Amino acid sequence: LAGRYRLVRRTGGTAPDRAAAPSGSTTTWRGRDLLLGRPVELLAVAGGAQDVVDAARRAALVDDPRVMRVLDVGTSRAPDAAAPGEDEHPLADAEEPAAGAPAADPDATWSYVVTESVPGETLAAMVQRRGPLPASLVRTLVGEAAQALERARALGLHHRRLTPAHLRRVRDGGVGVTGVEVHAAAAEGEHLAEGGEPTGPLPVVDPA
């Protein structure tokens, strides 16, 4: 994607496979930045979505370690996950490109948002795995998230789509917030999953 990002593993979204994706449908990916040789997470919207791109640019202004950083945004033609010769890139790893990545349709465009990849577990996943959480842990998670969102509010930015799936407990015990501005823009632009739910937060990489 954009001549820079290898789409390694699809992690969610509403778009069907490859070029069949209708305009406005989304996919989320675990990916690889081939230029800098680092893992990233990507949200892609078929057909382009300037509202989502603009929201991501606003979110990139938030300077708080608890808000997952937006690294790149844009609109691109949709190449295969592995372009010719990509395997020879000096920073590429051994991971295979993902099945179902956007196809090399010369008429296809995809808007994309790239964020940092921070291992952790969402609050939604924690509750599903453990059941009710200790009150002290909930206070910590919610308190840290509230402080992070207050930093965003001071810049005139709001989440507007906050769910337990957008709060992540990261490896060091801290809190990460995903989807500031971006997922509300996706919802308002009707980039929705079945049942009217948003496409969900940018994917969480397993700590393992």
PDB file of C-alpha atoms in Angstrom:
ATOM      1  CA  LEU A   1       0.000   0.000   0.000  1.00  0.00           C
ATOM      2  CA  ALA A   2       1.350   3.440  -1.019  1.00  0.00           C
ATOM      3  CA  GLY A   3       4.570   1.720  -2.105  1.00  0.00           C
ATOM      4  CA  ARG A   4       5.652   1.471   1.524  1.00  0.00           C
ATOM      5  CA  TYR A   5       3.417  -0.753   3.664  1.00  0.00           C
ATOM      6  CA  ARG A   6       3.144  -4.513   3.397  1.00  0.00           C
ATOM      7  CA  LEU A   7      -0.236  -5.784   4.564  1.00  0.00           C
ATOM      8  CA  VAL A   8       0.650  -8.855   6.594  1.00  0.00           C
ATOM      9  CA  ARG A   9      -2.509  -9.986   8.387  1.00  0.00           C
ATOM     10  CA  ARG A  10      -6.077  -8.779   8.133  1.00  0.00           C
ATOM     11  CA  THR A  11      -7.531  -8.236  11.607  1.00  0.00           C
ATOM     12  CA  GLY A  12     -11.024  -6.941  10.901  1.00  0.00           C
ATOM     13  CA  GLY A  13     -13.273  -4.620   8.938  1.00  0.00           C
ATOM     14  CA  THR A  14     -16.268  -4.698   6.634  1.00  0.00           C
ATOM     15  CA  ALA A  15     -14.683  -4.964   3.183  1.00  0.00           C
ATOM     16  CA  PRO A  16     -14.805  -8.245   1.270  1.00  0.00           C
ATOM     17  CA  ASP A  17     -11.706  -9.619  -0.383  1.00  0.00           C
ATOM     18  CA  ARG A  18      -9.586  -7.594  -2.768  1.00  0.00           C
ATOM     19  CA  ALA A  19     -10.984  -5.469  -5.591  1.00  0.00           C
ATOM     20  CA  ALA A  20     -14.602  -6.407  -4.842  1.00  0.00           C
ATOM     21  CA  ALA A  21     -14.628  -4.028  -1.862  1.00  0.00           C
ATOM     22  CA  PRO A  22     -17.417  -1.456  -2.258  1.00  0.00           C
ATOM     23  CA  SER A  23     -16.653   2.200  -1.685  1.00  0.00           C
ATOM     24  CA  GLY A  24     -16.715   3.101   2.000  1.00  0.00           C
ATOM     25  CA  SER A  25     -16.021  -0.389   3.342  1.00  0.00           C
ATOM     26  CA  THR A  26     -13.032  -0.799   5.612  1.00  0.00           C
ATOM     27  CA  THR A  27     -10.320  -3.232   6.584  1.00  0.00           C
ATOM     28  CA  THR A  28      -7.847  -3.221   9.444  1.00  0.00           C
ATOM     29  CA  TRP A  29      -4.440  -4.792   9.149  1.00  0.00           C
ATOM     30  CA  ARG A  30      -1.299  -5.752  10.921  1.00  0.00           C
ATOM     31  CA  GLY A  31       1.411  -4.496   8.604  1.00  0.00           C
ATOM     32  CA  ARG A  32       5.046  -3.706   8.050  1.00  0.00           C
ATOM     33  CA  ASP A  33       6.635  -0.357   7.225  1.00  0.00           C
ATOM     34  CA  LEU A  34       9.236  -1.427   4.685  1.00  0.00           C
ATOM     35  CA  LEU A  35      11.026   1.917   4.743  1.00  0.00           C
ATOM     36  CA  LEU A  36      11.701   1.972   8.478  1.00  0.00           C
ATOM     37  CA  GLY A  37      11.529  -1.770   9.095  1.00  0.00           C
ATOM     38  CA  ARG A  38       8.931  -1.681  11.882  1.00  0.00           C
ATOM     39  CA  PRO A  39       5.495  -3.176  12.554  1.00  0.00           C
ATOM     40  CA  VAL A  40       2.488  -0.904  12.150  1.00  0.00           C
ATOM     41  CA  GLU A  41      -1.297  -1.074  12.233  1.00  0.00           C
ATOM     42  CA  LEU A  42      -3.401   0.162   9.317  1.00  0.00           C
ATOM     43  CA  LEU A  43      -6.991   1.149   8.671  1.00  0.00           C
ATOM     44  CA  ALA A  44      -7.929   1.260   4.978  1.00  0.00           C
ATOM     45  CA  VAL A  45     -11.149   2.632   3.457  1.00  0.00           C
ATOM     46  CA  ALA A  46     -12.078   1.520  -0.063  1.00  0.00           C
ATOM     47  CA  GLY A  47     -12.808   4.271  -2.546  1.00  0.00           C
ATOM     48  CA  GLY A  48     -11.149   6.943  -0.461  1.00  0.00           C
ATOM     49  CA  ALA A  49     -12.523   8.813   2.563  1.00  0.00           C
ATOM     50  CA  GLN A  50     -11.247  12.354   3.009  1.00  0.00           C
ATOM     51  CA  ASP A  51     -13.173  12.724   6.268  1.00  0.00           C
ATOM     52  CA  VAL A  52     -11.207   9.843   7.798  1.00  0.00           C
ATOM     53  CA  VAL A  53      -7.892  11.204   6.479  1.00  0.00           C
ATOM     54  CA  ASP A  54      -8.657  14.651   7.903  1.00  0.00           C
ATOM     55  CA  ALA A  55      -9.628  13.157  11.267  1.00  0.00           C
ATOM     56  CA  ALA A  56      -6.345  11.225  11.415  1.00  0.00           C
ATOM     57  CA  ARG A  57      -4.369  14.388  10.679  1.00  0.00           C
ATOM     58  CA  ARG A  58      -6.112  16.117  13.571  1.00  0.00           C
ATOM     59  CA  ALA A  59      -5.465  13.158  15.859  1.00  0.00           C
ATOM     60  CA  ALA A  60      -1.760  13.280  15.004  1.00  0.00           C
ATOM     61  CA  LEU A  61      -1.599  16.614  16.890  1.00  0.00           C
ATOM     62  CA  VAL A  62      -2.173  14.893  20.242  1.00  0.00           C
ATOM     63  CA  ASP A  63       1.150  14.565  22.038  1.00  0.00           C
ATOM     64  CA  ASP A  64       0.444  12.066  24.786  1.00  0.00           C
ATOM     65  CA  PRO A  65       2.037   8.610  25.134  1.00  0.00           C
ATOM     66  CA  ARG A  66      -1.343   7.154  26.066  1.00  0.00           C
ATOM     67  CA  VAL A  67      -2.869   8.090  22.700  1.00  0.00           C
ATOM     68  CA  MET A  68      -1.675   5.748  19.965  1.00  0.00           C
ATOM     69  CA  ARG A  69       0.357   7.842  17.541  1.00  0.00           C
ATOM     70  CA  VAL A  70      -0.764   8.393  13.969  1.00  0.00           C
ATOM     71  CA  LEU A  71       2.323   7.842  11.813  1.00  0.00           C
ATOM     72  CA  ASP A  72       0.997   8.390   8.310  1.00  0.00           C
ATOM     73  CA  VAL A  73      -2.208   9.087   6.384  1.00  0.00           C
ATOM     74  CA  GLY A  74      -3.062   9.360   2.736  1.00  0.00           C
ATOM     75  CA  THR A  75      -4.910   8.070  -0.287  1.00  0.00           C
ATOM     76  CA  SER A  76      -3.263   5.576  -2.587  1.00  0.00           C
ATOM     77  CA  ARG A  77      -3.838   3.266  -5.475  1.00  0.00           C
ATOM     78  CA  ALA A  78      -4.300  -0.222  -4.128  1.00  0.00           C
ATOM     79  CA  PRO A  79      -1.418  -2.516  -5.131  1.00  0.00           C
ATOM     80  CA  ASP A  80      -1.076  -6.162  -4.236  1.00  0.00           C
ATOM     81  CA  ALA A  81       0.244  -6.723  -0.727  1.00  0.00           C
ATOM     82  CA  ALA A  82       3.556  -7.816  -2.241  1.00  0.00           C
ATOM     83  CA  ALA A  83       4.555  -5.728  -5.231  1.00  0.00           C
ATOM     84  CA  PRO A  84       7.095  -7.119  -7.709  1.00  0.00           C
ATOM     85  CA  GLY A  85      10.536  -7.156  -6.159  1.00  0.00           C
ATOM     86  CA  GLU A  86       9.267  -6.281  -2.683  1.00  0.00           C
ATOM     87  CA  ASP A  87      10.700  -9.446  -1.192  1.00  0.00           C
ATOM     88  CA  GLU A  88      14.142  -8.114  -2.054  1.00  0.00           C
ATOM     89  CA  HIS A  89      13.632  -4.959   0.022  1.00  0.00           C
ATOM     90  CA  PRO A  90      16.499  -4.840   2.531  1.00  0.00           C
ATOM     91  CA  LEU A  91      14.161  -4.113   5.445  1.00  0.00           C
ATOM     92  CA  ALA A  92      11.433  -6.621   4.580  1.00  0.00           C
ATOM     93  CA  ASP A  93      11.010  -9.527   6.958  1.00  0.00           C
ATOM     94  CA  ALA A  94      10.059 -13.126   6.254  1.00  0.00           C
ATOM     95  CA  GLU A  95       6.310 -12.672   6.811  1.00  0.00           C
ATOM     96  CA  GLU A  96       4.115 -13.618   3.878  1.00  0.00           C
ATOM     97  CA  PRO A  97       1.793 -10.936   2.466  1.00  0.00           C
ATOM     98  CA  ALA A  98      -1.797 -11.272   3.555  1.00  0.00           C
ATOM     99  CA  ALA A  99      -4.536 -12.938   1.574  1.00  0.00           C
ATOM    100  CA  GLY A 100      -7.355 -10.541   0.775  1.00  0.00           C
ATOM    101  CA  ALA A 101      -5.156  -7.459   0.488  1.00  0.00           C
ATOM    102  CA  PRO A 102      -6.311  -4.690  -1.875  1.00  0.00           C
ATOM    103  CA  ALA A 103      -5.775  -5.751  -5.466  1.00  0.00           C
ATOM    104  CA  ALA A 104      -3.803  -3.951  -8.140  1.00  0.00           C
ATOM    105  CA  ASP A 105      -6.920  -2.501  -9.764  1.00  0.00           C
ATOM    106  CA  PRO A 106      -5.744   0.609 -11.636  1.00  0.00           C
ATOM    107  CA  ASP A 107      -9.045   2.335 -10.847  1.00  0.00           C
ATOM    108  CA  ALA A 108      -9.096   1.471  -7.134  1.00  0.00           C
ATOM    109  CA  THR A 109      -8.149   3.995  -4.472  1.00  0.00           C
ATOM    110  CA  TRP A 110      -7.899   3.444  -0.739  1.00  0.00           C
ATOM    111  CA  SER A 111      -7.580   6.002   2.019  1.00  0.00           C
ATOM    112  CA  TYR A 112      -5.374   4.736   4.814  1.00  0.00           C
ATOM    113  CA  VAL A 113      -4.349   5.574   8.371  1.00  0.00           C
ATOM    114  CA  VAL A 114      -1.144   4.113   9.811  1.00  0.00           C
ATOM    115  CA  THR A 115      -0.589   3.995  13.575  1.00  0.00           C
ATOM    116  CA  GLU A 116       2.134   2.713  15.832  1.00  0.00           C
ATOM    117  CA  SER A 117       1.950  -0.935  16.831  1.00  0.00           C
ATOM    118  CA  VAL A 118       1.919  -1.285  20.618  1.00  0.00           C
ATOM    119  CA  PRO A 119       1.361  -4.775  22.083  1.00  0.00           C
ATOM    120  CA  GLY A 120      -1.428  -4.957  24.615  1.00  0.00           C
ATOM    121  CA  GLU A 121      -4.922  -6.174  25.441  1.00  0.00           C
ATOM    122  CA  THR A 122      -8.125  -4.189  25.099  1.00  0.00           C
ATOM    123  CA  LEU A 123     -10.447  -3.649  28.034  1.00  0.00           C
ATOM    124  CA  ALA A 124     -13.133  -5.540  26.106  1.00  0.00           C
ATOM    125  CA  ALA A 125     -10.835  -8.555  25.681  1.00  0.00           C
ATOM    126  CA  MET A 126      -9.810  -8.446  29.349  1.00  0.00           C
ATOM    127  CA  VAL A 127     -13.435  -8.546  30.513  1.00  0.00           C
ATOM    128  CA  GLN A 128     -14.220 -11.378  28.113  1.00  0.00           C
ATOM    129  CA  ARG A 129     -11.226 -13.372  29.335  1.00  0.00           C
ATOM    130  CA  ARG A 130     -11.353 -12.611  33.064  1.00  0.00           C
ATOM    131  CA  GLY A 131     -14.900 -11.527  33.814  1.00  0.00           C
ATOM    132  CA  PRO A 132     -15.395  -8.599  36.227  1.00  0.00           C
ATOM    133  CA  LEU A 133     -12.117  -6.768  36.805  1.00  0.00           C
ATOM    134  CA  PRO A 134     -10.772  -5.552  40.162  1.00  0.00           C
ATOM    135  CA  ALA A 135     -12.000  -2.079  41.032  1.00  0.00           C
ATOM    136  CA  SER A 136      -8.451  -0.801  41.461  1.00  0.00           C
ATOM    137  CA  LEU A 137      -7.522  -1.877  37.917  1.00  0.00           C
ATOM    138  CA  VAL A 138     -10.650  -0.311  36.436  1.00  0.00           C
ATOM    139  CA  ARG A 139      -9.944   2.974  38.238  1.00  0.00           C
ATOM    140  CA  THR A 140      -6.418   2.988  36.846  1.00  0.00           C
ATOM    141  CA  LEU A 141      -7.480   2.231  33.285  1.00  0.00           C
ATOM    142  CA  VAL A 142     -10.353   4.695  33.224  1.00  0.00           C
ATOM    143  CA  GLY A 143      -8.395   7.397  35.049  1.00  0.00           C
ATOM    144  CA  GLU A 144      -5.431   7.178  32.676  1.00  0.00           C
ATOM    145  CA  ALA A 145      -7.725   7.168  29.658  1.00  0.00           C
ATOM    146  CA  ALA A 146      -9.602  10.218  30.975  1.00  0.00           C
ATOM    147  CA  GLN A 147      -6.337  12.131  31.371  1.00  0.00           C
ATOM    148  CA  ALA A 148      -5.277  11.234  27.835  1.00  0.00           C
ATOM    149  CA  LEU A 149      -8.620  12.304  26.395  1.00  0.00           C
ATOM    150  CA  GLU A 150      -8.438  15.561  28.343  1.00  0.00           C
ATOM    151  CA  ARG A 151      -5.143  16.292  26.588  1.00  0.00           C
ATOM    152  CA  ALA A 152      -6.927  15.740  23.296  1.00  0.00           C
ATOM    153  CA  ARG A 153      -9.888  17.900  24.375  1.00  0.00           C
ATOM    154  CA  ALA A 154      -7.520  20.765  25.143  1.00  0.00           C
ATOM    155  CA  LEU A 155      -6.672  20.724  21.418  1.00  0.00           C
ATOM    156  CA  GLY A 156     -10.334  20.673  20.443  1.00  0.00           C
ATOM    157  CA  LEU A 157     -10.280  16.949  19.648  1.00  0.00           C
ATOM    158  CA  HIS A 158     -12.676  14.309  20.924  1.00  0.00           C
ATOM    159  CA  HIS A 159     -13.005  10.563  20.600  1.00  0.00           C
ATOM    160  CA  ARG A 160     -16.790  10.528  20.059  1.00  0.00           C
ATOM    161  CA  ARG A 161     -16.865   6.747  19.632  1.00  0.00           C
ATOM    162  CA  LEU A 162     -15.220   5.453  22.822  1.00  0.00           C
ATOM    163  CA  THR A 163     -15.868   1.812  23.739  1.00  0.00           C
ATOM    164  CA  PRO A 164     -13.999  -0.770  25.868  1.00  0.00           C
ATOM    165  CA  ALA A 165     -12.393  -1.974  22.630  1.00  0.00           C
ATOM    166  CA  HIS A 166     -10.618   1.395  22.297  1.00  0.00           C
ATOM    167  CA  LEU A 167      -8.849   1.148  25.681  1.00  0.00           C
ATOM    168  CA  ARG A 168      -5.754  -1.004  25.809  1.00  0.00           C
ATOM    169  CA  ARG A 169      -3.573  -2.118  28.694  1.00  0.00           C
ATOM    170  CA  VAL A 170      -0.051  -2.102  27.308  1.00  0.00           C
ATOM    171  CA  ARG A 171       2.922  -4.194  28.370  1.00  0.00           C
ATOM    172  CA  ASP A 172       4.322  -1.752  30.917  1.00  0.00           C
ATOM    173  CA  GLY A 173       0.963  -1.615  32.711  1.00  0.00           C
ATOM    174  CA  GLY A 174       0.044   1.705  31.189  1.00  0.00           C
ATOM    175  CA  VAL A 175      -2.997   2.592  29.095  1.00  0.00           C
ATOM    176  CA  GLY A 176      -3.367   3.229  25.384  1.00  0.00           C
ATOM    177  CA  VAL A 177      -6.333   4.869  23.655  1.00  0.00           C
ATOM    178  CA  THR A 178      -7.014   4.137  19.984  1.00  0.00           C
ATOM    179  CA  GLY A 179      -9.331   5.677  17.416  1.00  0.00           C
ATOM    180  CA  VAL A 180      -9.387   9.301  18.597  1.00  0.00           C
ATOM    181  CA  GLU A 181     -11.428  11.239  15.990  1.00  0.00           C
ATOM    182  CA  VAL A 182     -10.793   8.569  13.325  1.00  0.00           C
ATOM    183  CA  HIS A 183     -13.457   5.994  14.163  1.00  0.00           C
ATOM    184  CA  ALA A 184     -16.139   8.601  14.692  1.00  0.00           C
ATOM    185  CA  ALA A 185     -15.326   9.957  11.239  1.00  0.00           C
ATOM    186  CA  ALA A 186     -15.559   6.454   9.820  1.00  0.00           C
ATOM    187  CA  ALA A 187     -18.958   5.960  11.469  1.00  0.00           C
ATOM    188  CA  GLU A 188     -20.293   9.321  10.321  1.00  0.00           C
ATOM    189  CA  GLY A 189     -19.103   8.534   6.812  1.00  0.00           C
ATOM    190  CA  GLU A 190     -21.165   5.325   6.942  1.00  0.00           C
ATOM    191  CA  HIS A 191     -18.076   3.102   6.936  1.00  0.00           C
ATOM    192  CA  LEU A 192     -19.975   0.772   9.262  1.00  0.00           C
ATOM    193  CA  ALA A 193     -20.073  -2.905  10.019  1.00  0.00           C
ATOM    194  CA  GLU A 194     -23.283  -4.903   9.790  1.00  0.00           C
ATOM    195  CA  GLY A 195     -25.774  -3.719  12.378  1.00  0.00           C
ATOM    196  CA  GLY A 196     -24.525  -0.130  12.299  1.00  0.00           C
ATOM    197  CA  GLU A 197     -21.520  -0.679  14.530  1.00  0.00           C
ATOM    198  CA  PRO A 198     -18.190   1.006  13.755  1.00  0.00           C
ATOM    199  CA  THR A 199     -15.437  -1.049  12.222  1.00  0.00           C
ATOM    200  CA  GLY A 200     -13.702  -1.198  15.594  1.00  0.00           C
ATOM    201  CA  PRO A 201     -10.374   0.039  16.873  1.00  0.00           C
ATOM    202  CA  LEU A 202      -7.160  -0.320  15.002  1.00  0.00           C
ATOM    203  CA  PRO A 203      -6.006  -3.856  15.656  1.00  0.00           C
ATOM    204  CA  VAL A 204      -4.132  -4.937  18.767  1.00  0.00           C
ATOM    205  CA  VAL A 205      -0.992  -6.996  18.344  1.00  0.00           C
ATOM    206  CA  ASP A 206      -0.640 -10.001  20.583  1.00  0.00           C
ATOM    207  CA  PRO A 207       1.963  -9.499  23.331  1.00  0.00           C
ATOM    208  CA  ALA A 208       3.391 -12.906  22.465  1.00  0.00           C
TER     209      ALA A 208
END
